[in-house]
Amino acid sequence: MELGKLALEAALKAISYTQLDVRKTYKLQRKLDRVGQLSLTRLHCRAVDMEIKREDHAIPVRLFFPGGETAPEEAILFFHGGGWVTGDVDTYNRVCAVTARCTGRLVASVDYRLAPEHKFPEGLMDCYEAARYLFWNAPDVLGMGPEQISLMGDSAGGNLAAAVSLMARDRGEFSPRQQILLYPAAYNDHTEQSPYPSVRENGTDYVLTSARIREFMELYQRTPKDLQSPYFAPLLAKDFSRQPRTLVVTAQFDPLRDEGEDYGRKLREAGNEVSIYRMNGALHGFFSLPAGTSLVKKSFVILNAFLRGEAQISGEEEEHEVKEEHTLETAR
């Protein structure tokens, strides 16, 4: 067992140290991300594509239905990860289909435009416009009220979900009731000077490196001034009040761990209902692992408990146990 652990650690270090500069290879990375994706047919999930008009272009949105004879009564508006540079609705087919089936909710996945072709805030504004349209037209488009829609995103998508919630409050155009932020990017400094220890503790040996995060942010930003925007780095917000009921899930061996947890604490201190859960033994991106993986199963225990409205999932981030009475709603 110890030899296996050492071999895994050595492999992770090798992958981390041999990464190519994403600023030069992002187009190749996009192609590689699409390799090996399971088809929707094999996933037994019905999907419907739609478009939302924004100015001079359309925003593709894919709706994933959980199955069963009755229409879903609630929805998740999902923003995918990929450092604002890679990923799309196709590469997240499996993640969104599994999420629909394991939560029993309709999942609407937004295919926002990517950097560096479309720099900040273009991708964010695609997410915001898609959210505004669906919240305003929920009865006609989704067959439910806007209060039945939850925001959700992983990594850069968690950043986008948090930014959409802040912008919705600031503009007063709609009000998400709850949001799920999976290992979100929330701050603007991932150098050795970062105030968050996880950047230094986990920034070199666990696949997602601090250098890779900086490369992504360099591709995402239009100018250095963008780094100071709370819509770019939500932890820079001056006001954390009037935000949705929030679940933050972080990974133990993730450079983004501490900033995600700190964002949850800032929301809680401002009077919002917040649950923070740190997934022990996990790397960044664990939610994209196969559905039968123990970490993914545990994730859906946590997500479903939150979506059912339970007041606390695990209390403070230092408490890393899932309550035994939470049952996993597995895909049929």
XYZ file of C-alpha atoms in Angstrom:
332
model
C 0.000 0.000 0.000
C 2.803 2.394 0.904
C 4.619 1.615 -2.364
C 1.411 2.331 -4.277
C 1.024 5.654 -2.525
C 4.629 6.602 -3.260
C 4.192 5.643 -6.915
C 1.058 7.790 -7.168
C 2.814 10.765 -5.601
C 5.745 10.352 -7.984
C 3.381 10.213 -10.959
C 1.551 13.352 -9.844
C 4.842 15.214 -9.449
C 6.007 14.084 -12.878
C 2.772 15.273 -14.505
C 2.939 18.571 -12.651
C 6.552 19.314 -13.542
C 6.226 18.379 -17.225
C 3.204 20.521 -18.017
C 3.504 22.661 -21.118
C 2.756 26.372 -20.951
C -1.005 26.581 -21.485
C -0.556 30.026 -23.018
C 1.082 28.281 -25.976
C -0.877 25.018 -26.004
C -4.470 25.932 -25.114
C -5.807 25.045 -28.581
C -4.274 21.577 -28.353
C -5.604 21.217 -24.815
C -9.135 21.945 -26.041
C -8.848 19.109 -28.572
C -7.435 16.705 -26.007
C -10.271 17.528 -23.592
C -12.770 16.190 -26.130
C -11.029 12.831 -26.537
C -12.781 9.889 -24.948
C -16.003 11.662 -24.010
C -18.929 9.278 -23.527
C -21.963 9.803 -25.722
C -25.252 10.995 -24.269
C -26.892 7.792 -25.532
C -24.576 5.631 -23.440
C -25.286 7.860 -20.469
C -29.041 7.298 -20.823
C -29.704 11.008 -20.560
C -31.912 13.109 -22.813
C -30.438 16.443 -23.851
C -31.931 19.388 -25.718
C -29.901 22.245 -27.200
C -31.142 25.815 -27.197
C -29.671 29.259 -27.804
C -29.961 32.533 -25.933
C -29.399 35.709 -27.928
C -26.890 38.237 -26.647
C -26.118 41.299 -28.739
C -24.416 40.012 -31.910
C -24.082 36.341 -31.003
C -25.963 33.379 -29.570
C -25.070 31.604 -26.316
C -25.539 27.828 -26.645
C -27.164 26.120 -23.663
C -27.661 22.368 -23.326
C -30.498 21.093 -21.144
C -29.962 17.692 -19.492
C -33.062 15.907 -18.229
C -32.778 13.447 -15.335
C -35.219 10.895 -16.759
C -38.439 9.503 -15.379
C -42.012 10.174 -16.371
C -42.486 13.423 -14.467
C -40.870 16.696 -15.449
C -38.182 17.958 -13.042
C -39.413 20.604 -10.640
C -36.023 22.235 -10.044
C -33.012 23.159 -12.166
C -29.270 23.728 -11.882
C -27.683 26.391 -14.079
C -24.166 25.038 -14.606
C -20.963 26.866 -15.605
C -18.110 24.535 -16.566
C -14.487 24.736 -15.510
C -11.344 24.883 -17.607
C -9.578 28.040 -16.511
C -11.872 30.247 -18.626
C -9.775 28.928 -21.556
C -10.695 25.260 -22.138
C -13.815 23.138 -21.713
C -17.275 23.411 -23.263
C -20.703 21.786 -23.073
C -19.434 18.761 -25.020
C -16.514 18.014 -22.719
C -18.897 18.378 -19.752
C -21.616 16.122 -21.199
C -20.883 13.317 -18.753
C -20.540 15.591 -15.719
C -23.826 17.355 -16.430
C -25.706 14.183 -17.349
C -24.579 12.480 -14.147
C -25.464 15.609 -12.152
C -28.964 15.620 -13.637
C -29.504 11.945 -12.859
C -27.976 12.003 -9.365
C -29.847 15.139 -8.242
C -33.106 14.579 -10.119
C -32.852 18.133 -11.445
C -32.735 19.585 -14.907
C -29.186 20.815 -15.622
C -28.695 23.751 -18.008
C -25.047 23.918 -19.131
C -23.875 27.243 -20.556
C -21.365 27.214 -23.435
C -19.835 30.606 -22.685
C -17.113 32.035 -24.906
C -13.516 31.281 -23.977
C -10.356 33.327 -23.546
C -8.003 34.371 -25.006
C -10.196 34.909 -28.059
C -12.823 36.434 -25.766
C -11.229 37.965 -22.708
C -12.768 39.148 -19.440
C -15.575 39.996 -19.034
C -16.996 38.355 -22.197
C -17.297 34.825 -20.826
C -18.760 36.173 -17.585
C -21.285 38.286 -19.452
C -22.384 35.258 -21.488
C -23.029 33.444 -18.195
C -24.813 36.462 -16.745
C -27.034 36.973 -19.796
C -27.900 33.270 -19.896
C -28.790 33.385 -16.197
C -30.879 36.543 -16.562
C -32.798 35.091 -19.496
C -33.538 31.811 -17.711
C -34.508 33.509 -14.451
C -36.805 35.918 -16.282
C -38.332 33.220 -18.500
C -38.167 30.180 -16.237
C -41.888 29.242 -16.433
C -41.907 29.220 -20.233
C -38.437 27.783 -20.872
C -37.887 25.445 -17.915
C -41.421 24.865 -16.688
C -40.731 26.150 -13.183
C -40.378 29.342 -11.190
C -37.083 31.260 -10.972
C -36.820 30.407 -7.284
C -36.342 26.765 -8.333
C -33.056 27.519 -10.144
C -29.695 27.007 -8.388
C -26.349 28.197 -9.749
C -23.438 25.771 -9.873
C -19.901 25.758 -11.249
C -16.576 24.020 -10.800
C -13.174 25.733 -10.728
C -13.369 28.658 -13.182
C -17.082 27.862 -13.402
C -17.326 28.310 -9.633
C -15.664 31.687 -10.090
C -18.247 32.560 -12.747
C -21.165 31.427 -10.572
C -19.934 33.584 -7.681
C -19.406 36.554 -10.020
C -22.884 36.140 -11.541
C -24.400 36.198 -8.045
C -22.483 39.356 -7.134
C -23.437 41.041 -10.399
C -27.101 40.021 -10.052
C -27.181 41.661 -6.620
C -25.392 44.783 -7.842
C -27.676 45.201 -10.861
C -30.863 44.094 -9.114
C -32.106 42.164 -12.149
C -32.645 38.728 -10.573
C -31.841 36.942 -7.318
C -30.443 33.398 -7.285
C -31.687 31.545 -4.224
C -28.706 29.243 -3.836
C -25.346 28.438 -5.399
C -22.884 25.544 -5.341
C -19.227 26.476 -5.773
C -16.905 23.506 -6.377
C -13.238 24.354 -5.680
C -13.743 27.887 -7.055
C -11.050 30.323 -8.116
C -11.771 33.321 -5.913
C -8.583 35.410 -5.609
C -6.133 37.175 -7.921
C -2.694 36.247 -6.529
C -1.214 32.749 -6.910
C 2.429 33.667 -6.446
C 4.607 32.895 -3.416
C 3.263 36.142 -1.923
C -0.313 34.842 -1.814
C -1.949 35.146 1.623
C -3.279 31.597 1.224
C -0.973 28.755 2.353
C -2.554 26.209 0.009
C -1.023 28.057 -2.961
C 2.429 27.182 -1.620
C 1.557 23.823 -0.049
C -0.263 22.436 -3.108
C 1.040 24.611 -5.919
C 3.655 22.320 -7.462
C 2.929 18.605 -7.037
C -0.809 18.076 -7.612
C -1.461 18.532 -11.375
C -3.100 21.956 -11.092
C -0.089 24.090 -10.278
C 0.016 27.691 -9.145
C 1.960 28.475 -12.329
C -0.861 26.989 -14.433
C -3.428 29.133 -12.586
C -1.380 32.245 -13.330
C -1.177 31.249 -17.011
C -4.943 30.840 -17.183
C -5.516 34.215 -15.534
C -3.069 35.877 -17.912
C -5.070 34.510 -20.848
C -8.377 35.513 -19.240
C -7.561 39.114 -18.315
C -7.831 41.912 -20.852
C -5.622 44.295 -18.868
C -3.884 44.065 -15.455
C -6.679 46.267 -14.063
C -9.061 43.330 -14.461
C -7.259 41.581 -11.616
C -8.742 44.145 -9.225
C -12.360 43.529 -10.225
C -14.544 41.528 -7.814
C -16.160 39.995 -10.901
C -12.719 38.616 -11.794
C -11.719 37.726 -8.215
C -14.843 37.571 -5.974
C -12.797 37.821 -2.758
C -12.109 41.458 -3.685
C -15.765 42.400 -3.259
C -16.359 45.198 -0.764
C -19.827 43.882 0.066
C -20.572 40.180 0.600
C -24.129 40.654 1.812
C -27.368 39.581 0.100
C -25.833 36.566 -1.572
C -27.482 33.206 -2.230
C -27.516 30.353 0.210
C -24.136 28.820 -0.607
C -22.306 25.509 -0.561
C -18.525 25.650 -1.065
C -16.745 22.335 -1.653
C -12.935 22.375 -1.757
C -10.232 19.731 -2.285
C -7.507 19.002 0.263
C -4.623 18.998 -2.233
C -5.717 21.983 -4.307
C -3.886 25.326 -4.493
C -7.325 26.989 -4.649
C -8.485 25.343 -1.405
C -7.917 28.177 1.056
C -9.303 30.976 -1.094
C -12.482 29.000 -1.756
C -12.976 28.393 1.955
C -12.201 32.028 2.748
C -14.830 33.150 0.254
C -17.341 30.967 2.059
C -16.348 32.502 5.391
C -16.679 36.032 3.987
C -20.194 35.236 2.791
C -21.089 33.731 6.180
C -19.706 36.710 8.102
C -21.900 38.982 5.959
C -25.005 37.162 7.155
C -25.507 34.597 4.394
C -26.252 30.916 5.010
C -23.098 29.036 4.006
C -21.835 25.456 4.277
C -18.159 24.726 3.620
C -16.914 21.198 3.022
C -13.303 20.178 2.389
C -12.979 16.872 0.539
C -10.095 15.029 2.170
C -7.688 13.179 -0.101
C -8.970 14.990 -3.195
C -7.211 16.859 -5.981
C -8.578 19.792 -7.932
C -11.137 18.628 -10.508
C -12.270 15.499 -8.640
C -15.931 16.137 -9.530
C -15.118 15.177 -13.146
C -14.019 11.669 -12.141
C -16.263 8.711 -13.105
C -19.604 8.604 -11.307
C -18.721 5.423 -9.391
C -15.652 7.006 -7.777
C -15.980 7.353 -4.007
C -15.229 11.095 -4.128
C -17.986 11.682 -6.678
C -20.454 9.579 -4.703
C -19.624 11.551 -1.573
C -20.009 14.782 -3.553
C -23.584 13.932 -4.414
C -24.339 13.090 -0.778
C -23.227 16.629 0.073
C -24.899 18.306 -2.914
C -28.226 16.574 -2.420
C -28.289 17.365 1.289
C -27.687 21.022 0.429
C -30.289 21.039 -2.348
C -32.826 19.482 0.037
C -32.401 22.559 2.203
C -30.543 21.075 5.151
C -29.146 23.946 7.215
C -25.599 22.620 7.587
C -23.728 20.021 5.564
C -20.644 19.794 7.748
C -20.454 23.018 9.720
C -17.043 24.720 9.670
C -14.492 23.662 7.082
C -12.410 21.963 9.787
C -15.144 19.336 10.206
C -14.673 16.890 7.348
C -17.283 14.231 8.069
C -20.522 13.688 6.153
C -23.487 12.990 8.411
C -24.343 9.304 8.236
C -28.066 9.938 7.713
C -27.429 11.577 4.352
C -28.287 9.060 1.647
C -26.872 9.038 -1.863
C -29.389 9.370 -4.655
C -27.612 7.285 -7.271
C -28.361 7.247 -10.986
C -30.707 4.482 -12.060
